[in-house]
Coordinates of C-alpha atoms and ligand atoms in Angstrom, one line a residue:
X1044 CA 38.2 91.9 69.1
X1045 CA 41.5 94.3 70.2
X1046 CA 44.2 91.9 71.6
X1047 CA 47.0 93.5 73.4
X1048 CA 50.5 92.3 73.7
X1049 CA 51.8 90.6 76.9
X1050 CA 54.7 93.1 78.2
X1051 CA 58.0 91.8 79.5
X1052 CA 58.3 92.7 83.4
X1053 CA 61.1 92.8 85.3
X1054 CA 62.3 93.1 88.9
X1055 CA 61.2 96.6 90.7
X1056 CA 64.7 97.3 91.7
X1057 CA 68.3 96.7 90.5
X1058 CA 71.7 96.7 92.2
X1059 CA 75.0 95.8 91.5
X1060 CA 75.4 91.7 92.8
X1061 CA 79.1 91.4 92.3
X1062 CA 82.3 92.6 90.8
X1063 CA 85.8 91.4 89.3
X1064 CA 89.2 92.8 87.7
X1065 CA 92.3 91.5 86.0
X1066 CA 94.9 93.5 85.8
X1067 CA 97.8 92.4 83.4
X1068 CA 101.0 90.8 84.9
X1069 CA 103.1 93.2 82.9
X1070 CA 104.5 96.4 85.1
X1071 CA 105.6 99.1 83.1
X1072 CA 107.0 101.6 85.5
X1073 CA 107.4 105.5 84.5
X1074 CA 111.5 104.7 84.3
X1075 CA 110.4 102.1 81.5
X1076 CA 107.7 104.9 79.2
X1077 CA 111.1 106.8 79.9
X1078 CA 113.1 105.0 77.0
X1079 CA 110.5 106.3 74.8
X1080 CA 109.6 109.8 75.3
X1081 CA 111.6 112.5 76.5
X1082 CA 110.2 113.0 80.2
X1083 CA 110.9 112.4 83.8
X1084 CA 108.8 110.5 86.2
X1085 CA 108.7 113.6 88.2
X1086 CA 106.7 114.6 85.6
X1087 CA 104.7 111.7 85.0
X1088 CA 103.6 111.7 88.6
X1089 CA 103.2 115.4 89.4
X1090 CA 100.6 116.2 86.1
X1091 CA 99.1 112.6 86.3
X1092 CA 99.5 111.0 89.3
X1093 CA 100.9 107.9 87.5
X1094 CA 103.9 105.8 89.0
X1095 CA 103.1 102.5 86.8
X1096 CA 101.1 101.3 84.8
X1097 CA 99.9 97.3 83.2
X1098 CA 100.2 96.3 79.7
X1099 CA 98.7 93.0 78.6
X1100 CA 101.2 89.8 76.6
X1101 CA 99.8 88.7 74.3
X1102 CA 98.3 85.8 75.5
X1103 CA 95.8 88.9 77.9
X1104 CA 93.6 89.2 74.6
X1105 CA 90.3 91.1 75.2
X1106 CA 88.7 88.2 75.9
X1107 CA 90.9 86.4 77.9
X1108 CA 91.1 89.4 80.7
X1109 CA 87.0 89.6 80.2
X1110 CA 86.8 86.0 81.0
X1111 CA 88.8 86.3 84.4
X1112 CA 87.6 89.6 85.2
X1113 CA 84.2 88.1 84.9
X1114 CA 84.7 84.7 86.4
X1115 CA 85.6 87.1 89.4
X1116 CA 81.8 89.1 89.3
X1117 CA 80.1 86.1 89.2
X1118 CA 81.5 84.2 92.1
X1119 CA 81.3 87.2 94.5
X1120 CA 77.9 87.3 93.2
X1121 CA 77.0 83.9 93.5
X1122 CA 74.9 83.1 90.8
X1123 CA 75.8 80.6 88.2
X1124 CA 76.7 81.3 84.6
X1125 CA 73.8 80.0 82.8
X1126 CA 71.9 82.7 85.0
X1127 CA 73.0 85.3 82.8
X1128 CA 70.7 86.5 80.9
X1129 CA 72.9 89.4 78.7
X1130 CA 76.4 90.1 78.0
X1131 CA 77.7 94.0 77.6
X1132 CA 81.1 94.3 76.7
X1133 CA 82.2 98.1 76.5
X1134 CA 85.7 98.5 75.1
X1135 CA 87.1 100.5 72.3
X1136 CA 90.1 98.3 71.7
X1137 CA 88.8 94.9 70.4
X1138 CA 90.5 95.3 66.8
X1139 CA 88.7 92.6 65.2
X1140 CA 85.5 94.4 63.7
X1141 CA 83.2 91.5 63.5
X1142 CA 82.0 89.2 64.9
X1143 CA 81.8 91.4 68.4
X1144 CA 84.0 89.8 71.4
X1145 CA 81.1 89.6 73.9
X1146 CA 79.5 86.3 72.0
X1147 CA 82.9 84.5 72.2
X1148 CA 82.9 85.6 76.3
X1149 CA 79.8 84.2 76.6
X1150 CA 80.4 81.2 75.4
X1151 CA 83.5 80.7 77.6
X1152 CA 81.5 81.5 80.9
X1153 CA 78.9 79.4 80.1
X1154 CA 75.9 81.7 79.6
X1155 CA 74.4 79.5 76.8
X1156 CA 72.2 81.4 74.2
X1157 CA 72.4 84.8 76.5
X1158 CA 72.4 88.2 74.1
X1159 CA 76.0 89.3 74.1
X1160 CA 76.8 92.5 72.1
X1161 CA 79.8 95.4 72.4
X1162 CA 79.3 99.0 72.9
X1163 CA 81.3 101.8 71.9
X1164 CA 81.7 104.4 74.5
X1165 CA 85.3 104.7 75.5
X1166 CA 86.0 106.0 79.2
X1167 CA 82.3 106.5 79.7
X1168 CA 81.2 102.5 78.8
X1169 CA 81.1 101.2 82.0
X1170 CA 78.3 103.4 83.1
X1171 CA 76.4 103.1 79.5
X1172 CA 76.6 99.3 80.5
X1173 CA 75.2 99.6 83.8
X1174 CA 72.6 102.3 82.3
X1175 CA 71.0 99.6 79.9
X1176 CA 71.8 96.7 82.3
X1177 CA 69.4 98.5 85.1
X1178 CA 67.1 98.8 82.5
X1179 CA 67.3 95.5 80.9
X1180 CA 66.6 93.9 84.4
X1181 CA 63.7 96.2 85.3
X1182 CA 62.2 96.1 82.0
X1183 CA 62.2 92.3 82.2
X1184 CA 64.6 90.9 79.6
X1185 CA 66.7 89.9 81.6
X1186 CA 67.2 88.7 85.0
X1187 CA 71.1 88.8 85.6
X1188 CA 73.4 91.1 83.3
X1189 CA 77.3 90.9 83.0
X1190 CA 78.6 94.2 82.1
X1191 CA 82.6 94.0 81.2
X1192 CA 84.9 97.1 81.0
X1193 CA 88.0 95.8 78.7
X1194 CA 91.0 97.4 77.1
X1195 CA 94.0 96.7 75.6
X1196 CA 95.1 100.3 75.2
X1197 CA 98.5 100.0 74.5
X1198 CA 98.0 98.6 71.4
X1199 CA 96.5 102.1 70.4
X1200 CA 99.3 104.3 72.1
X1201 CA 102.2 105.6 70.1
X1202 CA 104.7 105.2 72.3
X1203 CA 106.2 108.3 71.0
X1204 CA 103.5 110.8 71.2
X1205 CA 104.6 112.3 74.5
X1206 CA 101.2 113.7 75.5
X1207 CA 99.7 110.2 75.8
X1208 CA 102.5 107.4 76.0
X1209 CA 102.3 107.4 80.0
X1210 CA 98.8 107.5 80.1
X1211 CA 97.6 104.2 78.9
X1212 CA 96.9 100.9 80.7
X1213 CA 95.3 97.4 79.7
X1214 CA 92.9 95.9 81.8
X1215 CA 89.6 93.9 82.5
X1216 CA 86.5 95.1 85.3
X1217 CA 83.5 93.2 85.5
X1218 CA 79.8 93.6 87.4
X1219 CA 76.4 91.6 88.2
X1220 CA 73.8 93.7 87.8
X1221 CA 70.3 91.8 88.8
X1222 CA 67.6 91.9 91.1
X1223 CA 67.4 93.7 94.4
X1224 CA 64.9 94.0 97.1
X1225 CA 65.9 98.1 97.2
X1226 CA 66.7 100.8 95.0
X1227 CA 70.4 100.0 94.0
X1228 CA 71.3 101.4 91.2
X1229 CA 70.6 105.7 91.2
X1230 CA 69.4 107.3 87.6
X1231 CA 72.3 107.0 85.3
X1232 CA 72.9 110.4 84.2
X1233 CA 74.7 109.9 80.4
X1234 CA 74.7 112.0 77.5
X1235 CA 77.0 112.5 74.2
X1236 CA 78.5 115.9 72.8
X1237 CA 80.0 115.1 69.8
X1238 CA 80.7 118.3 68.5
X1239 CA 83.8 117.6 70.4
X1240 CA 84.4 114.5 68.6
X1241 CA 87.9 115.2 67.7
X1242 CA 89.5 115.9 71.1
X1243 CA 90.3 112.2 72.0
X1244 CA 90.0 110.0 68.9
X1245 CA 92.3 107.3 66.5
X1246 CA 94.1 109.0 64.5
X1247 CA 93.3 107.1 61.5
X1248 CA 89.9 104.9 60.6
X1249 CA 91.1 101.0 59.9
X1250 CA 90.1 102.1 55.7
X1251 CA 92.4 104.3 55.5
X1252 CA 95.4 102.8 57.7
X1253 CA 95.4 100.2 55.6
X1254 CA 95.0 101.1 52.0
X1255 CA 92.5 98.4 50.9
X1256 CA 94.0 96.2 48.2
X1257 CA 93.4 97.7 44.7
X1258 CA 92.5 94.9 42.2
X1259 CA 94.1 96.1 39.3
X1260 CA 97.6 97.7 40.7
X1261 CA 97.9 95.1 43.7
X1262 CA 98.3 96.3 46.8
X1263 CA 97.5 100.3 48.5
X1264 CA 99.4 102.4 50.1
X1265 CA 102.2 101.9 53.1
X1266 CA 100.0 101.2 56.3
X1267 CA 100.1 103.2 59.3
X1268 CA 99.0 102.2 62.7
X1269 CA 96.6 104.3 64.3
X1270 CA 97.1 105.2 67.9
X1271 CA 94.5 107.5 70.3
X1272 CA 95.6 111.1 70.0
X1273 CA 94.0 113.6 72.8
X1274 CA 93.9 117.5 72.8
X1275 CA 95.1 117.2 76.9
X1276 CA 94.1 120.6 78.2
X1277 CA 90.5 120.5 76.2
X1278 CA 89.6 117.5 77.9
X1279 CA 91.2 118.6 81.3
X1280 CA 88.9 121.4 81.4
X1281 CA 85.9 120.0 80.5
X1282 CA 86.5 117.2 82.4
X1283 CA 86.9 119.2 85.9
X1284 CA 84.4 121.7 85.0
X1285 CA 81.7 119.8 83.0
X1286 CA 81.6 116.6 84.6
X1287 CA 81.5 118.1 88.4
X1288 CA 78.2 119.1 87.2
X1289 CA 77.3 115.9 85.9
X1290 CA 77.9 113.9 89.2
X1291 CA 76.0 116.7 91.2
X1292 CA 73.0 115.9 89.2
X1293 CA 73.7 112.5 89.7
X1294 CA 73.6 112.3 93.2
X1295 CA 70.4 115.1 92.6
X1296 CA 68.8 112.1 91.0
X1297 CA 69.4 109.7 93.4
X1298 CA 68.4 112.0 96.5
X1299 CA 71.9 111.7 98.1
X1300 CA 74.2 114.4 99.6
X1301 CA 77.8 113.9 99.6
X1302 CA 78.3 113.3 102.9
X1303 CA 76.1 110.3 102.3
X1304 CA 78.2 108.4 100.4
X1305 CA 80.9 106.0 101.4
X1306 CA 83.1 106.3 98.4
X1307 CA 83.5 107.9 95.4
X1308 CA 85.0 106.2 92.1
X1309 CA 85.7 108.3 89.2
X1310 CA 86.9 108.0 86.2
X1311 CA 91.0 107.0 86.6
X1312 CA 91.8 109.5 84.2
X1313 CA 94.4 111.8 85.9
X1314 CA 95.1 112.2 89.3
X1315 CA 94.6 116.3 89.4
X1316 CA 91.0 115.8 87.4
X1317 CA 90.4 113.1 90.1
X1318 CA 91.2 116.3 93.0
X1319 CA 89.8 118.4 91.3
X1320 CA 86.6 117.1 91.1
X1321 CA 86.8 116.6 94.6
X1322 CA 87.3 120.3 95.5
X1323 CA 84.2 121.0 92.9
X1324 CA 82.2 118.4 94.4
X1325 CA 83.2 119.7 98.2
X1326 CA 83.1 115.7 99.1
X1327 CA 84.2 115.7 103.1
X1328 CA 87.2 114.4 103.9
X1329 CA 85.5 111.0 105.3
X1330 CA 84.4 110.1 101.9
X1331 CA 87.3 107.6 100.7
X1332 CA 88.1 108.5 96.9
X1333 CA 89.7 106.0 93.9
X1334 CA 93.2 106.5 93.1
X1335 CA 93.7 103.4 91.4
X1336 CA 95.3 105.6 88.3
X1337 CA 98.9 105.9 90.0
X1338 CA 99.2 101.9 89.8
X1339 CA 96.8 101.2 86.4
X1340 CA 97.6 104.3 84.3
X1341 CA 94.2 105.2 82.3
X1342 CA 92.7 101.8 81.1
X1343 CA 89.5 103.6 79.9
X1344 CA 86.1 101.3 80.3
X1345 CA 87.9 99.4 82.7
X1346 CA 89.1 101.7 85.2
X1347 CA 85.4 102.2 87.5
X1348 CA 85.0 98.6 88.2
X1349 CA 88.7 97.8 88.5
X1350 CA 88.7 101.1 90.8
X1351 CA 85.6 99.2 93.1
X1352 CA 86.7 96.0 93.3
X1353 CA 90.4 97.6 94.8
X1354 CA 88.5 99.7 97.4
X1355 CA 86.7 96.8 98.7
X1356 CA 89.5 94.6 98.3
X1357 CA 92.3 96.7 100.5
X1358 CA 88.9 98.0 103.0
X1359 CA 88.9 101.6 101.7
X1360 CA 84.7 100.8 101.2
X1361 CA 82.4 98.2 102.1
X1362 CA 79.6 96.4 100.7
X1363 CA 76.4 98.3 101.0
X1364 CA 78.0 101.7 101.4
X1365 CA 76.8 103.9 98.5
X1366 CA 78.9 105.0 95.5
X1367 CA 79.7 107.9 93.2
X1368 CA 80.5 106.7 90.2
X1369 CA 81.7 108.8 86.9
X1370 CA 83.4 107.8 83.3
X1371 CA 83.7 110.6 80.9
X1372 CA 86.0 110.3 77.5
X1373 CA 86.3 110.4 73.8
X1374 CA 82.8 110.6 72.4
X1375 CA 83.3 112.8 73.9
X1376 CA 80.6 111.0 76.5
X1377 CA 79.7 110.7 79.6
X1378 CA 77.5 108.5 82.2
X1379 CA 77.3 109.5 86.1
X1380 CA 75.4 107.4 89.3
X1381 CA 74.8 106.5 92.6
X1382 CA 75.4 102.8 93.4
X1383 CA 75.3 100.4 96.0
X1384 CA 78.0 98.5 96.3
X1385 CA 78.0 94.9 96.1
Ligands
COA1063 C1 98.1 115.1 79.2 C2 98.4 116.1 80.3 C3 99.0 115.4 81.5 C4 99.5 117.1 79.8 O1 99.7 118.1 80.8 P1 99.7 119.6 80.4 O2 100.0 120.4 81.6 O3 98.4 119.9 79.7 O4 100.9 119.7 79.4 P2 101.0 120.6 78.1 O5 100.7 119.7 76.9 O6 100.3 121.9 78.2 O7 102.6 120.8 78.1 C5 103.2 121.6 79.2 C6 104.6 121.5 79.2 O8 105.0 120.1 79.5 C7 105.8 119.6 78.4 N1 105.4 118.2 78.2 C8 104.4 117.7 77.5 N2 104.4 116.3 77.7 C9 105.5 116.0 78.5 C10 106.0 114.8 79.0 N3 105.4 113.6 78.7 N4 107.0 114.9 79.8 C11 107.6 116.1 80.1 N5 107.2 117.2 79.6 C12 106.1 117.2 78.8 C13 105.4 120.4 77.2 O9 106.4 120.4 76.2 C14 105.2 121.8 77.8 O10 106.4 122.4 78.0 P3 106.6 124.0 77.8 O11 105.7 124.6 78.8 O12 108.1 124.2 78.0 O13 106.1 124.2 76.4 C15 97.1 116.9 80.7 O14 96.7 117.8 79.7 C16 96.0 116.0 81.0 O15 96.1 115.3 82.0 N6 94.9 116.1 80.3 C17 93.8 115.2 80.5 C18 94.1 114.0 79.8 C19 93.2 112.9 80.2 O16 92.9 112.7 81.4 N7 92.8 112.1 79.3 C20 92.0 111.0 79.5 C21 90.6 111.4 79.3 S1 89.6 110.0 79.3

């Protein structure tokens, strides 16, 4: 006799229920990155857009800004904690190794035995998240997802590398993704190249910052901290030129035109990738685009849904209207959709 297994089934549809931020209460303004690198916030603002920037204390740990980021999702979304049936944490700045940070979130929001992992995919994690989040709740193992964008960048910047110094924020974005009665969530569009690998990446792995300890001489080597290092112009150009393309076949896949959309929330990466991107795009004037970056810097996996919850905040979009969303970054990967928002 053949037996077959029972399949896990989930809801038809997925959308985007609610969302949160917590931004650090730490203002660095350019005049303060000033005092470390040779610049001007002329400068700053004209090649990045950037006027200030947050950087956590130290009591705005990883999972402290996750926790209030996502405390934030889950009212707006109305479900309760224990509804949760999976944690994603994307962030490339947790610095403990093991165990991952998402189980200890978990545990503070009350999501009882709820699968909680971290993912590694730097500006682009947010939209990984959502990717396996849409499919976790259409694929039936799980009903409610929390997907967190967190980073405490600055504890990765060398504040005297001068290509990177006034880039950098610290941050926390949080989103419900769950069941919906209609399509709300657009075919993620996310890939990997990584024979660029080495245009945005730490400068050192953690073994060989810190020498490990050597039994029979005692301790290694001097340590070193490592800090991000980018090749600027490299990723510039494959941002504006590359990732156009990626958020045309994202809208493609979700069968919207531009003019359809009531906002579009990129990446908050630079302030010239963010128009150019625009131009590429030809978004109409009527579409209302993120420009979170010139008051949160570049805070990586954070910046999309810290980006969506300010635009619905301050009015610039409303629930319901559709979204453009795109994170691209070291990997160097990227993840593109249309979304609903919540
Ligand atoms: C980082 C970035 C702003 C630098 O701008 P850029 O125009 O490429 O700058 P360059 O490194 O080519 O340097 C241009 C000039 O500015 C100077 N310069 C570099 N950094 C400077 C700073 N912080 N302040 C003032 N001048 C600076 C350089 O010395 C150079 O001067 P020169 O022309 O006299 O030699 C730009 O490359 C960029 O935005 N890249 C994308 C980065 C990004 O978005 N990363 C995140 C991806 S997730």
């Amino acid at each position: 006799m053949s037996v077959t297994i029972k399949p896990a089934t989930g809801a038809q549809y997925s959308r985007i229920h609610g969302v949160g931020g917590y931004r650090p209460t730490r203002v660095i303004p350019n005049s303060e990155v000033l005092n470390w690198i040779d610049s001007s916030d002329e400068w700053i603002r004209t090649r990045s857009g950037i006027a200030e920037r947050r950087w956590a204390g130290p009591e705005e740990t990883v999972a402290e800004m996750s926790v209030q980021a996502a405390g934030k999702a889950v009212a707006m979304s109305g479900i309760r904690p224990e509804q949760i049936g999976a944690v994603i944490v994307a962030t490339v700045s947790h610095l403990k190794q093991t165990p991952a940070i998402a189980t200890e979130i978990a545990q503070r929001l009350g999501c009882g035995t709820a699968p909680a992992f971290d993912i590694s995919a730097a500006c682009a994690g947010f939209g990984y998240g959502l990717s396996l989040a849409d499919g976790m709740v259409r694929g039936g193992s799980a009903e409610y997802v929390l997907v967190i964008g967190v980073e405490r960048l600055s504890d990765l910047t060398d504040v005297t590398d001068r290509s990177t110094a006034f880039i950098f924020g610290d941050g926390a974005g949080a989103a419900i993704v769950g069941p919906s009665e209609a399509p709300g969530i657009g075919k993620v569009i996310w890939g990997s190249d990584g024979s660029q690998a080495d245009v945005i990446s730490q400068t050192q792995a953690w073994d060989t910052a810190f020498a490990k300890p050597d039994a029979v001489n005692g301790a290694g080597d001097e340590t070193k901290w490592p800090a991000l290092r980018m090749e600027g112009q490299t990723v510039f150009r494959w941002a504006v030129y590359d990732m156009a393309k990626v958020a045309e076949q994202a809208l493609e896949a979700a069968g919207i035109t531009a003019d359809q959309l009531g906002a579009f929330i990129p990446h908050q990466a630079n302030m010239r990738i963010i128009d150019a991107m625009v131009k590429k795009l030809d978004l109409p004037p009527s579409v209302p685009v993120a420009r979170d970056i010139a008051e949160t810097g570049n805070t990586s996996a954070a910046s999309i849904p810290l980006a969506m919850e300010r635009m619905l905040e301050r009015g610039e979009a409303k629930s319901g209207d559709l979204a453009l969303i795109i994170g691209f970054g070291a990997g160097l990967v990227y993840a593109a959709a249309v979304v609903t928002l919540p």
